[in-house]
Short mmCIF file of C-alpha atoms in Angstrom, two decimals:
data_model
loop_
_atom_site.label_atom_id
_atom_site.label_comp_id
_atom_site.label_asym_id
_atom_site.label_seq_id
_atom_site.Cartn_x
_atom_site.Cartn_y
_atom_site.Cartn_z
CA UNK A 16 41.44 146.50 -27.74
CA UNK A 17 44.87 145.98 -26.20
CA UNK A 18 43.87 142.73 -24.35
CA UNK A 19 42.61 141.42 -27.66
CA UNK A 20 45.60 142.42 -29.00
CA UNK A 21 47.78 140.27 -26.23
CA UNK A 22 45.06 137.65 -26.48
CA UNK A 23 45.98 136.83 -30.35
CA UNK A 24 49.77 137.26 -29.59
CA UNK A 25 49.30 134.90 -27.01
CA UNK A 26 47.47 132.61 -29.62
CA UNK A 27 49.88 132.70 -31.61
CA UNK A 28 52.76 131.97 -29.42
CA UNK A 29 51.27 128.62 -28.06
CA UNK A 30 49.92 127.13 -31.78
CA UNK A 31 53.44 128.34 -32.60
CA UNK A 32 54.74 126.15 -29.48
CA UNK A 33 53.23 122.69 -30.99
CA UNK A 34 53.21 120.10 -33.61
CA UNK A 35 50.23 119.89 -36.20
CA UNK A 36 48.60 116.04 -35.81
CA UNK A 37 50.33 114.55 -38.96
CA UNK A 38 53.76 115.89 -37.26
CA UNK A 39 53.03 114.63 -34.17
CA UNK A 40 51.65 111.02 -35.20
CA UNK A 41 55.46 110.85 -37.52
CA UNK A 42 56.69 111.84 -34.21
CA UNK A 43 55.13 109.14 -32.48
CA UNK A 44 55.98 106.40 -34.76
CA UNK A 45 59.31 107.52 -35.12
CA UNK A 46 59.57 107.41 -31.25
CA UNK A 47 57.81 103.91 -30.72
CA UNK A 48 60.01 102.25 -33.33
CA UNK A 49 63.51 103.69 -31.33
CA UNK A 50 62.35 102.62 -28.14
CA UNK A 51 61.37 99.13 -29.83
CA UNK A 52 64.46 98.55 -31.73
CA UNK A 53 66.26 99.30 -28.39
CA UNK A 54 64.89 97.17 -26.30
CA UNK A 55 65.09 94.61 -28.65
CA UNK A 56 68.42 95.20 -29.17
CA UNK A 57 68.16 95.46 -32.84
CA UNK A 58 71.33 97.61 -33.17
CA UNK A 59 70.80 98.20 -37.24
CA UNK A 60 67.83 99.90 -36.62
CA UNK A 61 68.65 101.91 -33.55
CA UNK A 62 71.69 103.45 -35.21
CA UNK A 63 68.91 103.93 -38.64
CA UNK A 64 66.70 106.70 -36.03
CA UNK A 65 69.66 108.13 -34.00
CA UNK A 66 70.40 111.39 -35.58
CA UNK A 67 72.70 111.02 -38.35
CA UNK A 68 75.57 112.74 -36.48
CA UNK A 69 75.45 110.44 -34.00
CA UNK A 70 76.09 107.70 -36.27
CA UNK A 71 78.82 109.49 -38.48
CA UNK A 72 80.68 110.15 -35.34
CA UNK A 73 80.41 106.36 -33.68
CA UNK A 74 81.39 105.10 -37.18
CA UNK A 75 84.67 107.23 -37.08
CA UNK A 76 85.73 105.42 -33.52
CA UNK A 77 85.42 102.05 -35.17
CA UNK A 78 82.73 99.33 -35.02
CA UNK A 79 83.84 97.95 -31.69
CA UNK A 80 82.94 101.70 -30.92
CA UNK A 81 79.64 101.48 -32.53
CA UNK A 82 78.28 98.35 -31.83
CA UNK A 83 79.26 99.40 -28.12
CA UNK A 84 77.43 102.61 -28.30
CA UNK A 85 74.56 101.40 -30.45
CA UNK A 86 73.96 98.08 -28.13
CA UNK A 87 71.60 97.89 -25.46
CA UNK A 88 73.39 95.24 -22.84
CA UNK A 89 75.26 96.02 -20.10
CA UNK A 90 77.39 92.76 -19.51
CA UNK A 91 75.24 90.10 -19.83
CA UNK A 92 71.78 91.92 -18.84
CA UNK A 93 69.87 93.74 -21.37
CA UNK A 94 68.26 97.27 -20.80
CA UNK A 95 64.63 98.50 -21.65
CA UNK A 96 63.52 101.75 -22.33
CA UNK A 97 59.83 102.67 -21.30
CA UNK A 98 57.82 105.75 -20.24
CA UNK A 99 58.85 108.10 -22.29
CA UNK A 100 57.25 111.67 -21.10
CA UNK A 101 57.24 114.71 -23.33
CA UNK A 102 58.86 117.87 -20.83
CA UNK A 103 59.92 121.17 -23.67
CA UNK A 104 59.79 121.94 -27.57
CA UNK A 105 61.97 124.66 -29.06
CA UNK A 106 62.05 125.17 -32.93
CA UNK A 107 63.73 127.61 -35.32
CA UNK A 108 62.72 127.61 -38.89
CA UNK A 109 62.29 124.58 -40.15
CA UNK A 110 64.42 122.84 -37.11
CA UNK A 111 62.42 121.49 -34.00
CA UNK A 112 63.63 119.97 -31.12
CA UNK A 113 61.41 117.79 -28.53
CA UNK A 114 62.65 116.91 -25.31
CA UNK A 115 61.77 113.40 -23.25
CA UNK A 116 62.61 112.57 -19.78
CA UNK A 117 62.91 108.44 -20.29
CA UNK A 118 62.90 105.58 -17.92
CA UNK A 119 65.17 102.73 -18.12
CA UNK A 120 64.67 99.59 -16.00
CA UNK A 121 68.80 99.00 -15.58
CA UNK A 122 69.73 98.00 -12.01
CA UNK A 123 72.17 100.85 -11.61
CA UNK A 124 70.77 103.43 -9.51
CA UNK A 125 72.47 106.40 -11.51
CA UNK A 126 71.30 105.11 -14.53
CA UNK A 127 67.02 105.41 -14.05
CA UNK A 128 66.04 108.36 -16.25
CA UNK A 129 67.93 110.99 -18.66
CA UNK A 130 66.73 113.11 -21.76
CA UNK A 131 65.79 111.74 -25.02
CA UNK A 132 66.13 114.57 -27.62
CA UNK A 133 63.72 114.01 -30.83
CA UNK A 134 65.27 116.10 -33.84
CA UNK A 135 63.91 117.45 -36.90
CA UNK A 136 65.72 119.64 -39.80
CA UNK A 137 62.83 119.59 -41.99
CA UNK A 138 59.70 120.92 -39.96
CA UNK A 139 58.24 117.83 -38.81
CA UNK A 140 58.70 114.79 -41.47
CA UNK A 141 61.70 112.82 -40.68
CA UNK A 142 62.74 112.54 -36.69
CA UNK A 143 65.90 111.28 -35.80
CA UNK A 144 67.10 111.01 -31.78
CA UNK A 145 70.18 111.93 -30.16
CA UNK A 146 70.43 110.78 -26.12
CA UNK A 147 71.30 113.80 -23.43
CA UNK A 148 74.66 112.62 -23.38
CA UNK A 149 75.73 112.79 -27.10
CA UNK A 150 73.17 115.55 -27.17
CA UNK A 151 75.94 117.90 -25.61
CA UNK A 152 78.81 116.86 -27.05
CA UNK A 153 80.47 119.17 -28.68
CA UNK A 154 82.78 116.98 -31.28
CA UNK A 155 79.32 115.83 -32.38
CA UNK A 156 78.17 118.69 -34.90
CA UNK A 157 74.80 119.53 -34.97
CA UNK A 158 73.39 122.44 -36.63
CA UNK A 159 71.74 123.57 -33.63
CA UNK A 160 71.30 122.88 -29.89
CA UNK A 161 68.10 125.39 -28.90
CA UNK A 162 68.20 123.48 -24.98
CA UNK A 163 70.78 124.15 -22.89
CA UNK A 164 72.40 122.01 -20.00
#
């Protein structure tokens, strides 16, 4: 009776763990469209799927700021995102967090992979994305931060 027991907590704890399939394909699509509009360097709709903080708080520095942050090119050479690889999901309530390790193809050696956050306040049906870096800063409010550096 008690491994039952643990068997349905255990149950529980990974279907608790994952995304239904109509959260996951929004997910998807959400996802595909950021990494398009960035490598396109279509800087309207990249800022339009990075979390709304994000935005608020590049908008306050000023649109050199923005367009800066928000812009794909490095001098004259253009970045591309590709290969992006889901690693952890945390949630609480109705706030989920996904985390992506993501390739870039920039010639800078430092500069090959970091963490892609995928955010949700409202269980699953909008995702917005915030990158590791702005991800921990602190002047950028967020309501939560479940992963840790």
């Amino acid at each position: 009776m008690l491994k039952l027991l643990n068997f349905i907590l255990l149950l529980l704890l990974v279907f608790s763990c994952t995304l239904s399939a109509e959260q996951e394909n929004r997910l998807n699509k959400q996802l595909s469209k950021y990494i398009r509009a960035y490598n396109e360097n279509n800087t309207l709709e990249y800022a339009g799927l990075s979390h709304p903080a994000v935005v608020r708080h590049y908008s306050s520095l000023g649109d050199s700021n923005f367009i800066a942050h928000f812009s794909n090119k490095i001098g004259e050479n253009s970045v591309n995102l590709y290969n992006p690889l889901f690693k952890d999901m945390k949630s609480q309530g109705d706030w989920i967090e996904r985390k992506y390790t993501i390739s870039k193809d920039s010639r800078e050696e430092f500069d090959k992979n970091y963490e892609l956050y995928a955010i949700s306040s409202d269980a699953g049906n909008n995702w917005f994305f915030i990158t590791e870096e702005d991800y921990f800063k602190r002047n950028i409010p967020l309501k939560h931060r479940l992963f840790s550096k």
